[in-house]
C-alpha positions as a printed Julia matrix, in Angstrom:
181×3 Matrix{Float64}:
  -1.03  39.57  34.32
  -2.9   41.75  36.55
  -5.95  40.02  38.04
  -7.44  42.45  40.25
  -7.8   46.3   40.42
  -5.57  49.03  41.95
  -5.09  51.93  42.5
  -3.49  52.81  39.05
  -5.39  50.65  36.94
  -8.52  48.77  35.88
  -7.51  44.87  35.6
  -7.99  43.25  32.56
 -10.74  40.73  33.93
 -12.56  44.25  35.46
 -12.48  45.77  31.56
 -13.54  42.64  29.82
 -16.44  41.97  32.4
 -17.82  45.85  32.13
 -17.98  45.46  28.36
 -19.51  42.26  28.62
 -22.25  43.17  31.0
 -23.03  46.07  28.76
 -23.53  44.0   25.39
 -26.1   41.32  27.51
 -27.62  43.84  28.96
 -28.33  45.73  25.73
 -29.54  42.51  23.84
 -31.75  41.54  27.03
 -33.23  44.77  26.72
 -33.3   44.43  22.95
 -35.32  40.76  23.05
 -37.42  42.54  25.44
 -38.48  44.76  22.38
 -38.49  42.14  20.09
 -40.9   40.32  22.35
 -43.28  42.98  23.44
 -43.69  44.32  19.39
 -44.34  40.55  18.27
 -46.45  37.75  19.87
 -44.92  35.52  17.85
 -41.18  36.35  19.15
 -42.22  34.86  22.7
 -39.46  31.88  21.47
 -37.23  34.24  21.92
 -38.28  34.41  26.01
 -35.89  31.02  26.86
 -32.9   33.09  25.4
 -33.6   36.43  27.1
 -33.59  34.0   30.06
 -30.49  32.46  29.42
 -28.63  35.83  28.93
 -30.17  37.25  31.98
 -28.81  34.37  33.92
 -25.53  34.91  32.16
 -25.64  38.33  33.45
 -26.95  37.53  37.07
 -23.97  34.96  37.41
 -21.35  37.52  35.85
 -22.43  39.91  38.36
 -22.3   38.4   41.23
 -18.38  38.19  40.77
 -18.04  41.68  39.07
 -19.98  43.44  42.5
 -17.59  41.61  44.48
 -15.07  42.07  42.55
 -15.97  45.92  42.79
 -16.52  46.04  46.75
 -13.06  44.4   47.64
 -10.65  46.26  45.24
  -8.97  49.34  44.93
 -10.25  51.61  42.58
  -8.18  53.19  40.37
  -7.15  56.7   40.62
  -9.46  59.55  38.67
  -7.69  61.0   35.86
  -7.57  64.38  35.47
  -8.21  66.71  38.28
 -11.77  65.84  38.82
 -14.14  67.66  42.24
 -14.67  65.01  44.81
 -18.34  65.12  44.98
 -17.99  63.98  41.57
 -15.71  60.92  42.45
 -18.14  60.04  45.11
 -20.92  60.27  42.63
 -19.31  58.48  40.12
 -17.78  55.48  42.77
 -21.31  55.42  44.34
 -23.06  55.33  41.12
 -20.66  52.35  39.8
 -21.46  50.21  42.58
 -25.23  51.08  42.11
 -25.28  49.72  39.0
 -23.34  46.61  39.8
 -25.48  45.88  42.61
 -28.28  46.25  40.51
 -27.07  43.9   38.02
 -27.29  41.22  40.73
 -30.93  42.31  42.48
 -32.59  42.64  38.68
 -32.49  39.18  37.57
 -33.03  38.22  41.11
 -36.24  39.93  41.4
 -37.36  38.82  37.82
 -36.82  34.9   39.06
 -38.43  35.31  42.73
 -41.93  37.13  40.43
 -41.91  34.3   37.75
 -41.52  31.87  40.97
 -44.06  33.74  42.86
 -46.3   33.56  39.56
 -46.01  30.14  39.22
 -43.88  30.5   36.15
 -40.93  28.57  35.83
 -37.7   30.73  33.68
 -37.29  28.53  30.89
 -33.7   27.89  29.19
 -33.09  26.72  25.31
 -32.87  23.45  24.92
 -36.24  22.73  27.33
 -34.17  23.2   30.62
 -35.65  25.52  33.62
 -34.09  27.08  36.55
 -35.69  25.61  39.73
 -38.03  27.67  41.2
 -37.28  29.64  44.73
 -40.65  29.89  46.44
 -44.09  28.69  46.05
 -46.48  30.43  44.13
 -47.81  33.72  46.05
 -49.84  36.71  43.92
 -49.16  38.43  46.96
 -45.69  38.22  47.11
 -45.5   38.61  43.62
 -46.89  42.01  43.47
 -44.44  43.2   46.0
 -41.36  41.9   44.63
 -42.84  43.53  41.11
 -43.36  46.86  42.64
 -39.48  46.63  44.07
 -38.35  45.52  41.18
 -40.06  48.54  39.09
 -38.6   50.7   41.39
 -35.29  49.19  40.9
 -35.5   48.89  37.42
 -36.04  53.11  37.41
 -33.22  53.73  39.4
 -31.47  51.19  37.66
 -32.01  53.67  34.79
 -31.13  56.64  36.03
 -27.91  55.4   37.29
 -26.9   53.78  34.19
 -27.98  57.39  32.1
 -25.67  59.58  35.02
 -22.78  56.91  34.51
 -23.07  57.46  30.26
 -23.5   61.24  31.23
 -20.26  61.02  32.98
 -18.24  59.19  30.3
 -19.56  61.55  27.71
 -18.3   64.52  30.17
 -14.89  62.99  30.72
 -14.49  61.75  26.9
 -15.98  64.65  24.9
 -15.97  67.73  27.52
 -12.97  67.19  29.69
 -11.1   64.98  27.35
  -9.6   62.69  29.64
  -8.32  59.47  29.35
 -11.15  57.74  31.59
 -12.93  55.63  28.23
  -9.73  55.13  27.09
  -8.46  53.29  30.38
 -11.83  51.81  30.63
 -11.06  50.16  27.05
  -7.87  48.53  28.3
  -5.28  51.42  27.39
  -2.61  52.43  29.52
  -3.06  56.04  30.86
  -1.25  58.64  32.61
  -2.6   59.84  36.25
């Protein structure tokens, strides 16, 4: 079994763990909904917590995962400035997935708040309390959060491009399917 990317192919672990980050990221973002259209849904709050330290743990591996492998190959003929796009834009986003939850631990810390788990458990806070700090690490992680955003919307412009437009394999290899260069 292949276990790490290269040049022809996404690995298996590299598939599963893009997928996966996608689905807690969506229901993160979903109980963050819940949450801010209900009062009452603030029980909810130790699970977004536990999925966003699911996804802060999951991508730490996947953005080192993604700085010390090969990349596949683009399929297709695609222009270069659109591979380096499209590279720089991947590794963006996994960065991002790491420096999020970060940022959201280090306010509630700064706050005073400590990021409750189910079952009563908490993570252990990283720094004292500090409105100060807080505020900063709030505007970075606003700031982050945007371009966050606009990364992830260019990366699901691209897959629409290369799916629907260009109708290339790239979703299809991304799903685990075995493609021609």
């Amino acid at each position: 079994m292949q276990l790490r990317d290269n040049g022809l192919r996404f690995s298996p672990i590299t598939i599963v763990l893009h997928w996966l980050i996608a689905a807690l990221l969506f229901f993160i973002l979903g109980l963050e909904v819940a949450i801010a259209q209900s009062p009452g849904e603030a029980r909810l709050v130790p699970l977004q917590n536990l999925l966003g330290t699911l996804l802060f743990l999951i991508s730490i591996y996947r953005f080192w995962a993604r700085v010390t492998s090969f990349h596949p190959l683009p399929v297709g003929s695609p222009n270069p400035v659109e591979v380096i796009v499209a590279r720089s834009v991947a590794t963006a986003l996994a960065l991002a997935m790491v420096l999020l939850p970060l940022a959201v631990w280090l306010s509630r810390a700064a706050a005073g708040v400590a990021v409750e788990l189910p079952g009563g458990l908490a993570l252990p806070t990283l720094i004292s309390p500090n409105e100060q700090l807080k505020a900063v690490v709030d505007v970075l992680f606003n700031m982050g959060a945007t371009a966050f955003l606009l990364g992830l919307a260019l990366h699901l412009f691209g897959a629409f491009k290369n799916h629907v437009v260009l109708k290339n394999l790239a979703l299809r290899r991304m799903l685990g399917k075995q493609v021609e260069l």
